[in-house]
PDB file of C-alpha atoms and ligand atoms in Angstrom:
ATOM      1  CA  UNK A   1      29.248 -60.540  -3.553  1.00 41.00           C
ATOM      2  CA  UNK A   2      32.790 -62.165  -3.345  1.00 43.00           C
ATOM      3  CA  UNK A   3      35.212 -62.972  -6.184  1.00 52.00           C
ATOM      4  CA  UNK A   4      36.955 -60.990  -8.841  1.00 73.00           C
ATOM      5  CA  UNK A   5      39.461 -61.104 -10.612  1.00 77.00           C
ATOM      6  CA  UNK A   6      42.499 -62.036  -8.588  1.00 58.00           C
ATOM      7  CA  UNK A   7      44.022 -60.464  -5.452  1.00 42.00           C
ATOM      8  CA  UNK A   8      44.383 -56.987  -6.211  1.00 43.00           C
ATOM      9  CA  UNK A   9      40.555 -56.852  -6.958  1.00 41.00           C
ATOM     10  CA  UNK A  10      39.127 -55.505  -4.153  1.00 38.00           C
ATOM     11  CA  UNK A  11      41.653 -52.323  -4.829  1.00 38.00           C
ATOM     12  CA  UNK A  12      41.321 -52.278  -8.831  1.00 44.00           C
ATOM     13  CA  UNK A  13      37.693 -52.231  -8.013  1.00 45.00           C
ATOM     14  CA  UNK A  14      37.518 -49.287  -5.725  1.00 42.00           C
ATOM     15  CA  UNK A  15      39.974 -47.716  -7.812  1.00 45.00           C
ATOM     16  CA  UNK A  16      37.532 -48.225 -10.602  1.00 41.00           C
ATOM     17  CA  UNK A  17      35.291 -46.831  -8.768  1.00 40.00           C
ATOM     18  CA  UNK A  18      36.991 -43.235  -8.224  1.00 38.00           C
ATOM     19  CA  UNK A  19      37.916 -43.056 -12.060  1.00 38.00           C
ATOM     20  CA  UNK A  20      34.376 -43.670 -12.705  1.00 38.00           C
ATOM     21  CA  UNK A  21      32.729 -41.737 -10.054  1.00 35.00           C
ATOM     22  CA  UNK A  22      35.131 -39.137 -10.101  1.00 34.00           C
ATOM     23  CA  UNK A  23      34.491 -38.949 -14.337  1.00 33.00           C
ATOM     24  CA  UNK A  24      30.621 -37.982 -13.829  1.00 28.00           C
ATOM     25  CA  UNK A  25      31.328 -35.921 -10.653  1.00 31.00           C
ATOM     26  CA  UNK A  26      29.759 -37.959  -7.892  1.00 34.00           C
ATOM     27  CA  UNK A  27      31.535 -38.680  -4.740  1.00 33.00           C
ATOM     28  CA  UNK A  28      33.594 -42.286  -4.274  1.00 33.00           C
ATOM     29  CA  UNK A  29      30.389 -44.376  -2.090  1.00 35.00           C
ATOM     30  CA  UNK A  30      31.919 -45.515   1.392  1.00 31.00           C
ATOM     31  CA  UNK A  31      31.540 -48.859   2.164  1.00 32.00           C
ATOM     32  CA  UNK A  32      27.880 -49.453   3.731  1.00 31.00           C
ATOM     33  CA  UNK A  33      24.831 -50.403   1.687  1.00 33.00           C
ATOM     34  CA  UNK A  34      22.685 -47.168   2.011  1.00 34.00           C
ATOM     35  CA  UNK A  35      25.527 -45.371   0.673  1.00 35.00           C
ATOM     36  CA  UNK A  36      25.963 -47.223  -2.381  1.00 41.00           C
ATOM     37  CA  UNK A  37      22.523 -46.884  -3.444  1.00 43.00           C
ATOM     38  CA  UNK A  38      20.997 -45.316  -7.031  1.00 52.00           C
ATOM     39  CA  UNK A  39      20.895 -41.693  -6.548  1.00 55.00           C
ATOM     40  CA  UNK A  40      18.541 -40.023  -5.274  1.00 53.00           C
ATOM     41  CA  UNK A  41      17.673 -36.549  -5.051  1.00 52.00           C
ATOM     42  CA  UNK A  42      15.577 -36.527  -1.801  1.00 54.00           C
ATOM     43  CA  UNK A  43      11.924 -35.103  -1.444  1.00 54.00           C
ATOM     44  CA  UNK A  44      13.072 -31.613  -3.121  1.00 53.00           C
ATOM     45  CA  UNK A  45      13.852 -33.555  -6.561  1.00 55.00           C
ATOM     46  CA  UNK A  46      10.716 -35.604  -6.629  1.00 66.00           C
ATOM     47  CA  UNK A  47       8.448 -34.895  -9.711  1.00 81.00           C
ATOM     48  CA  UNK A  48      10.941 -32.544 -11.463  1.00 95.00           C
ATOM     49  CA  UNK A  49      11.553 -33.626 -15.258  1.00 97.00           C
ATOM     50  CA  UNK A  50      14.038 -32.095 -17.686  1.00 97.00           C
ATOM     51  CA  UNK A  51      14.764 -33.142 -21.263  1.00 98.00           C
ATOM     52  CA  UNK A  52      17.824 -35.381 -21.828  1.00 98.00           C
ATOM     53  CA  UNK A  53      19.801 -35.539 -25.645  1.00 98.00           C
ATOM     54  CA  UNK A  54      22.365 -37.864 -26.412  1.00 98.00           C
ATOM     55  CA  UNK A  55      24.386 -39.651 -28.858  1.00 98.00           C
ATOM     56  CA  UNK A  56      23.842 -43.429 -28.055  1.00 98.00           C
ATOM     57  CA  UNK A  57      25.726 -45.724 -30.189  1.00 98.00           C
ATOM     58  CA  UNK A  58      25.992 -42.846 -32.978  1.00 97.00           C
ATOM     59  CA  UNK A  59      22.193 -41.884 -32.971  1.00 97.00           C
ATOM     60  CA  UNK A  60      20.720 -38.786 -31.356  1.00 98.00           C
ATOM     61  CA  UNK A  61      18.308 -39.867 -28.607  1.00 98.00           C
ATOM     62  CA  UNK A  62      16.425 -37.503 -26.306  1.00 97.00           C
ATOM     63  CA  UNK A  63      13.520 -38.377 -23.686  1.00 98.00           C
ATOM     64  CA  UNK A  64      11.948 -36.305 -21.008  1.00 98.00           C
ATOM     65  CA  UNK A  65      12.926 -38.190 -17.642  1.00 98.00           C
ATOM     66  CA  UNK A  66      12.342 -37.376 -14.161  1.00 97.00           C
ATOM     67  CA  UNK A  67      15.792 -35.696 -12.696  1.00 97.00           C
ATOM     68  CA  UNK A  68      16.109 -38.761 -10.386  1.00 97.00           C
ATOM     69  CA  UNK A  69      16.416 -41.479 -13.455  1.00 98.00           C
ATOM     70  CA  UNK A  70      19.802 -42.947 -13.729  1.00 98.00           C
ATOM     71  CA  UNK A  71      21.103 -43.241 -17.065  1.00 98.00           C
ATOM     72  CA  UNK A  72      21.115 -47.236 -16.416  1.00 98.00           C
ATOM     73  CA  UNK A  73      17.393 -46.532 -16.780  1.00 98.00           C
ATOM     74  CA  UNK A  74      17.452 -44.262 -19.367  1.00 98.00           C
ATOM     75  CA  UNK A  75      18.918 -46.212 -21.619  1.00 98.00           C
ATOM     76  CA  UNK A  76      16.692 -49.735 -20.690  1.00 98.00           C
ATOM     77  CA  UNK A  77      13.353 -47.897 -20.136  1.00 98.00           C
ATOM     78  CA  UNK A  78      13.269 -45.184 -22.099  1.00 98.00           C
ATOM     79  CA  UNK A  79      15.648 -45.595 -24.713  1.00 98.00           C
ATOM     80  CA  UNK A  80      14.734 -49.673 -25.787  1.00 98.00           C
ATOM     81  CA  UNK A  81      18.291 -50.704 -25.320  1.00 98.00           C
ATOM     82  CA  UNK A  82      18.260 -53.379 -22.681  1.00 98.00           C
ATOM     83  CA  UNK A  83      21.670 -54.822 -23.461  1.00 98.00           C
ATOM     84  CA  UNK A  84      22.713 -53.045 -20.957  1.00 98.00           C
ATOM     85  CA  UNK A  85      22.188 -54.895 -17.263  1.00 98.00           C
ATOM     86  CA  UNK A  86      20.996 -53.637 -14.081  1.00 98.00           C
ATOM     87  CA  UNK A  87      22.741 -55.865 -11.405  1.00 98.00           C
ATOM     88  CA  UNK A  88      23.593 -54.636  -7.850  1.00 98.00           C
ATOM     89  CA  UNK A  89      22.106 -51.469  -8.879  1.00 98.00           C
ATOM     90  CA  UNK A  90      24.592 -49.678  -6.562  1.00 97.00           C
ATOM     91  CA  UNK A  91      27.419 -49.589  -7.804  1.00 97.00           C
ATOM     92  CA  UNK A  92      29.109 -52.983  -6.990  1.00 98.00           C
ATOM     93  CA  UNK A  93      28.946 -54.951 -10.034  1.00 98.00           C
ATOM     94  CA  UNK A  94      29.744 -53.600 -12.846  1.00 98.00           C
ATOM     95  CA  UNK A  95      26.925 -54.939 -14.879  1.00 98.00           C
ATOM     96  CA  UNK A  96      25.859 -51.617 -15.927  1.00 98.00           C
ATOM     97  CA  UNK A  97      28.881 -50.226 -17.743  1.00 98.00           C
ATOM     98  CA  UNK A  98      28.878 -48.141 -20.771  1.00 98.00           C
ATOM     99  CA  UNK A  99      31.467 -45.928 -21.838  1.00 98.00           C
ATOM    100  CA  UNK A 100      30.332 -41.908 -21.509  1.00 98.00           C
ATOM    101  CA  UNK A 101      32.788 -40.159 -23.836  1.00 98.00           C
ATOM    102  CA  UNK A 102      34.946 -43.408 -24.372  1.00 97.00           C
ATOM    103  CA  UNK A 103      35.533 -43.694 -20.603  1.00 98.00           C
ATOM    104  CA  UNK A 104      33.992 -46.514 -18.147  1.00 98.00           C
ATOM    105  CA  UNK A 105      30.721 -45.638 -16.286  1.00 98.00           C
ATOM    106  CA  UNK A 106      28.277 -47.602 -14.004  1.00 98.00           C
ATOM    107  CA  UNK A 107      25.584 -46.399 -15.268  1.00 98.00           C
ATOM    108  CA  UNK A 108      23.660 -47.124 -12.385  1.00 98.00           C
ATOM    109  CA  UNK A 109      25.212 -44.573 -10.091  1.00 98.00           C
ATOM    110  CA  UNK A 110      25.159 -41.257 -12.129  1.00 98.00           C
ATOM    111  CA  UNK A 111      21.848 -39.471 -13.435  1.00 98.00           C
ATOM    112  CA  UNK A 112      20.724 -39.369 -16.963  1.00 98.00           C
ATOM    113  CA  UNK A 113      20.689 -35.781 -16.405  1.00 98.00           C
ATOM    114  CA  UNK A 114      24.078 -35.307 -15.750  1.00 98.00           C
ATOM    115  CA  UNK A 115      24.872 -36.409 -19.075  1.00 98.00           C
ATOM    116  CA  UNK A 116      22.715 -34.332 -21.308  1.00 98.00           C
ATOM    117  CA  UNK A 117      24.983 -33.588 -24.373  1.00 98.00           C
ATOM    118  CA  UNK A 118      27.316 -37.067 -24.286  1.00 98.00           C
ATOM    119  CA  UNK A 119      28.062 -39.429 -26.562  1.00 98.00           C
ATOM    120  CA  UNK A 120      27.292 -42.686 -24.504  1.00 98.00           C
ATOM    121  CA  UNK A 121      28.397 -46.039 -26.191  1.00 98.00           C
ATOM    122  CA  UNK A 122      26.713 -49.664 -25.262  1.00 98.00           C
ATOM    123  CA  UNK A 123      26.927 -52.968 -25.832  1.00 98.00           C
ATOM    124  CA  UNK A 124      24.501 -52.452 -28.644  1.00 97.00           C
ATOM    125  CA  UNK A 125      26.836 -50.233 -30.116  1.00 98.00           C
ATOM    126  CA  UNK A 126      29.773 -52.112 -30.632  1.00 98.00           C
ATOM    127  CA  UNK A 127      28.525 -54.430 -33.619  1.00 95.00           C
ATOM    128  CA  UNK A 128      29.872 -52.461 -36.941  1.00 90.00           C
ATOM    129  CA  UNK A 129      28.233 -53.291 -40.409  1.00 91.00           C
ATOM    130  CA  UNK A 130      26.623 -56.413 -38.439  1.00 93.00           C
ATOM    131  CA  UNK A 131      29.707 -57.614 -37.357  1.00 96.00           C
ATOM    132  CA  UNK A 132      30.883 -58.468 -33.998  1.00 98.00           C
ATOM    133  CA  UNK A 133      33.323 -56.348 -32.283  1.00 98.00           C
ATOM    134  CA  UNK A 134      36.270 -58.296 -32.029  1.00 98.00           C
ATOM    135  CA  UNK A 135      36.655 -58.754 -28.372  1.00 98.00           C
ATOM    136  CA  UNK A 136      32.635 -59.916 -28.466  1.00 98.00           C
ATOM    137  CA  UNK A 137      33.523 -62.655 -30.668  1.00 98.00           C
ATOM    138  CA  UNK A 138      36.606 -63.369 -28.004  1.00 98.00           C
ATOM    139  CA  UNK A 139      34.323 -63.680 -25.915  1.00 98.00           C
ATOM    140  CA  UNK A 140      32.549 -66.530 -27.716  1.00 98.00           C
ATOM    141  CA  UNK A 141      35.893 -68.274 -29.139  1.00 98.00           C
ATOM    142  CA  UNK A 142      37.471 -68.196 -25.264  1.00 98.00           C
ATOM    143  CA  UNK A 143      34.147 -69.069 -23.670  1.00 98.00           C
ATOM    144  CA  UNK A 144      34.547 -66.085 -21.680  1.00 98.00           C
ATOM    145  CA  UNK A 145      30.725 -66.368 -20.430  1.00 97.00           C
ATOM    146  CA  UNK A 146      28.622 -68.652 -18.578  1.00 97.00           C
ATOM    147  CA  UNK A 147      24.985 -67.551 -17.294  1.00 98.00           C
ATOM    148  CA  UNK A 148      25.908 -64.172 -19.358  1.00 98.00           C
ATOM    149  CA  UNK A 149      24.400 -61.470 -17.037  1.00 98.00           C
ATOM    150  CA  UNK A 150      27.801 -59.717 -16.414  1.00 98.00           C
ATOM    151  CA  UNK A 151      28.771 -60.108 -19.769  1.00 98.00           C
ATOM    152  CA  UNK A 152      27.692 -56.672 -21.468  1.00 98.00           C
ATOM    153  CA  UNK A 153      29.392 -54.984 -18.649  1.00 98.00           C
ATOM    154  CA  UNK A 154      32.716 -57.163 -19.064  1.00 98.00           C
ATOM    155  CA  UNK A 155      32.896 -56.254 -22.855  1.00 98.00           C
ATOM    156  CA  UNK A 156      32.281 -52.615 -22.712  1.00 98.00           C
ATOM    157  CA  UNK A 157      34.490 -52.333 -19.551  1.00 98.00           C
ATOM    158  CA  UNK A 158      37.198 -54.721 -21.529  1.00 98.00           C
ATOM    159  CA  UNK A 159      37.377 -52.118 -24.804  1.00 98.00           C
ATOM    160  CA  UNK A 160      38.241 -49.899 -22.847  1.00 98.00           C
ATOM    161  CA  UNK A 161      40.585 -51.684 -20.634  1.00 98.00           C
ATOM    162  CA  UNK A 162      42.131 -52.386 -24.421  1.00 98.00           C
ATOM    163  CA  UNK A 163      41.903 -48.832 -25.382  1.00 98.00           C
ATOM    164  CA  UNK A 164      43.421 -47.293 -22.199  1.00 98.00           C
ATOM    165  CA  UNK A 165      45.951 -49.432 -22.954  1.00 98.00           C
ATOM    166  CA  UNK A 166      45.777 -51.461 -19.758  1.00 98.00           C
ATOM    167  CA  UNK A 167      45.648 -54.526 -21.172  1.00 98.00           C
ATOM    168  CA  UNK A 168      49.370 -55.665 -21.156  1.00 97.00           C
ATOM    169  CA  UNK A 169      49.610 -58.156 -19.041  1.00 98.00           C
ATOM    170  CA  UNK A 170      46.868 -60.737 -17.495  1.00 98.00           C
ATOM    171  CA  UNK A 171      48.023 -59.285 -14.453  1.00 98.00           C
ATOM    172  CA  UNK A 172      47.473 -55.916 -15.432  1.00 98.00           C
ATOM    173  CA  UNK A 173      44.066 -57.001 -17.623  1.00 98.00           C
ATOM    174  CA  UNK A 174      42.734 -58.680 -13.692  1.00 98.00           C
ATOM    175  CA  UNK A 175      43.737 -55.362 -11.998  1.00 98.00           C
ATOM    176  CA  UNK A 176      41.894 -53.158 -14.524  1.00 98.00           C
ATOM    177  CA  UNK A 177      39.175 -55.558 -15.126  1.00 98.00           C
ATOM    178  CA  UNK A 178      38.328 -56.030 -11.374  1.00 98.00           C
ATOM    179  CA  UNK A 179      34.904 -53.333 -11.332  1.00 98.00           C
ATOM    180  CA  UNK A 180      33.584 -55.846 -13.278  1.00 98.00           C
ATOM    181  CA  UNK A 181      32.253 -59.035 -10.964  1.00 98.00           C
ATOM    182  CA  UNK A 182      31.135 -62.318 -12.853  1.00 98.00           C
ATOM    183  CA  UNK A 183      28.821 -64.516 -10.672  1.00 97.00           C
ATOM    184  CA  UNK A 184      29.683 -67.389 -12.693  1.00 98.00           C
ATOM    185  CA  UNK A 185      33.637 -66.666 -11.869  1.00 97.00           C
ATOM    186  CA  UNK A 186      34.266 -66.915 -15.492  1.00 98.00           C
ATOM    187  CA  UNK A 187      37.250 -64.940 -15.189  1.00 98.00           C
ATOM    188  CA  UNK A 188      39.828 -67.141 -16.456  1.00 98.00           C
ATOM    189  CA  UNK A 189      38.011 -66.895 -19.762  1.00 98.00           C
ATOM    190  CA  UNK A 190      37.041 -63.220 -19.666  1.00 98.00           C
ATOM    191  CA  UNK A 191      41.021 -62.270 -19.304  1.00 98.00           C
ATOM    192  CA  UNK A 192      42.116 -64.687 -22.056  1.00 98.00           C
ATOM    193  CA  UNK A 193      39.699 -62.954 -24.568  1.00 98.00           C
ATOM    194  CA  UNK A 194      40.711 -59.270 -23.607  1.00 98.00           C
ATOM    195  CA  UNK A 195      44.435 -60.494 -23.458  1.00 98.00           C
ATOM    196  CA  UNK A 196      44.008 -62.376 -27.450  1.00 98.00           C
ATOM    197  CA  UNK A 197      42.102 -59.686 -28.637  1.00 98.00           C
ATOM    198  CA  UNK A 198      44.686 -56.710 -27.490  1.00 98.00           C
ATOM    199  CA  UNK A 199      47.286 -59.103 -28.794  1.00 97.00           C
ATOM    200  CA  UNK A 200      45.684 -58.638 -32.369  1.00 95.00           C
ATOM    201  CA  UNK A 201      44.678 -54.973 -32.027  1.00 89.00           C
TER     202      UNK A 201
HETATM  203 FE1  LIG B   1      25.592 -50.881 -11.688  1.00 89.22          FE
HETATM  204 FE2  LIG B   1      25.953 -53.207 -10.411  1.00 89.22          FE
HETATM  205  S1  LIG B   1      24.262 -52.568 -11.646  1.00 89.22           S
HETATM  206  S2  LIG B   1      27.374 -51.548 -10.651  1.00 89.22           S
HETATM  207 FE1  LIG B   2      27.333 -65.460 -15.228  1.00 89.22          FE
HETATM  208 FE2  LIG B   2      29.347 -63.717 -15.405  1.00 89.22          FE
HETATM  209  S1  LIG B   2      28.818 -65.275 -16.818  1.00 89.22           S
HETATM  210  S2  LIG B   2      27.738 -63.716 -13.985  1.00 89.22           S
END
């Protein structure tokens, strides 16, 4: 997949890659498609289950999941929240993000297991008394989407982005924002809507 955000993309992205790797304790996947697959725990991990608990969106959640399930899958198969989309599924894309105690994860690339205790948020989560979060209606007011697959991914990743207060430039939004591929190379869009909406934060 080619694209991103501007020219220091390929760089933001690996670098969002280590923050979000490094957050959940996996190792930063080298460059090579086998290594950037979903994890896997090998013959040895096969058929093991353990009980998972969460907070997801503000709700405890818990489900009994075989140790290998990512939380990407956790949350669309066994939890009913599919607003949350499986890409690359390895790590490439950014589709997948959620935050996992208000920092950016691909949820794709860690286990459910790993997070047994955490508060995860989703897209799901981010509507408040049945309104919009305000950088989804950006979204919508800028035209920041097209097909809409990457979407959920760009909004969770961009609240943060807000909150982590990288959001001061469009320079610095691109930079921060580049973990987050859009097919449709909407990005033009996407930056203006996390740019107006940190403006009004
Ligand atoms: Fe997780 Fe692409 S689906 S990074
Ligand atoms: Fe289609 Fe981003 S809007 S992939």
């Amino acid at each position: 997949m080619s694209g991103g955000f501007g020219g220091a993309a390929v760089m933001g992205r690996r670098r969002f890659l280590v923050v979000s790797t490094a957050a959940v304790g996996l190792p930063l996947p080298v460059s090579g498609r086998a290594s950037r697959s979903s994890p896997d725990l090998g013959p040895a991990g096969a058929g093991a289950t353990s009980t998972v608990g969460l907070t997801v969106n503000g709700e405890r959640r818990s489900a009994v999941v075989d140790n290998r399930t990512s939380l990407l899958d956790l949350l669309r198969e066994h939890l009913g929240l599919p607003g949350t989309k499986k890409g690359c599924d390895q790590g490439a894309c950014g589709a997948c993000t959620v935050l996992v105690d208000d920092r950016r994860v691909n949820s794709c690339l860690t286990f459910a297991v790993m997070h047994d205790g955490a508060r995860v948020t989703t897209i799901e989560g981010l509507v408040r008394g049945g309104r919009l979060h305000p950088l989804q209606q950006a979204f919508i007011d800028h035209d920041g989407l097209q097909c809409g697959y990457c979407t959920p991914g760009q909004i969770v990743s961009g609240v943060a982005c807000i909150a982590e207060g990288h959001a001061r430039s469009r320079e610095e939004i691109r930079e921060w924002m580049s973990g987050n591929l859009c097919r449709c190379g909407a990005y033009t869009n996407i930056v203006t809507a996390i740019e107006q909406t940190a403006k009004e934060a």
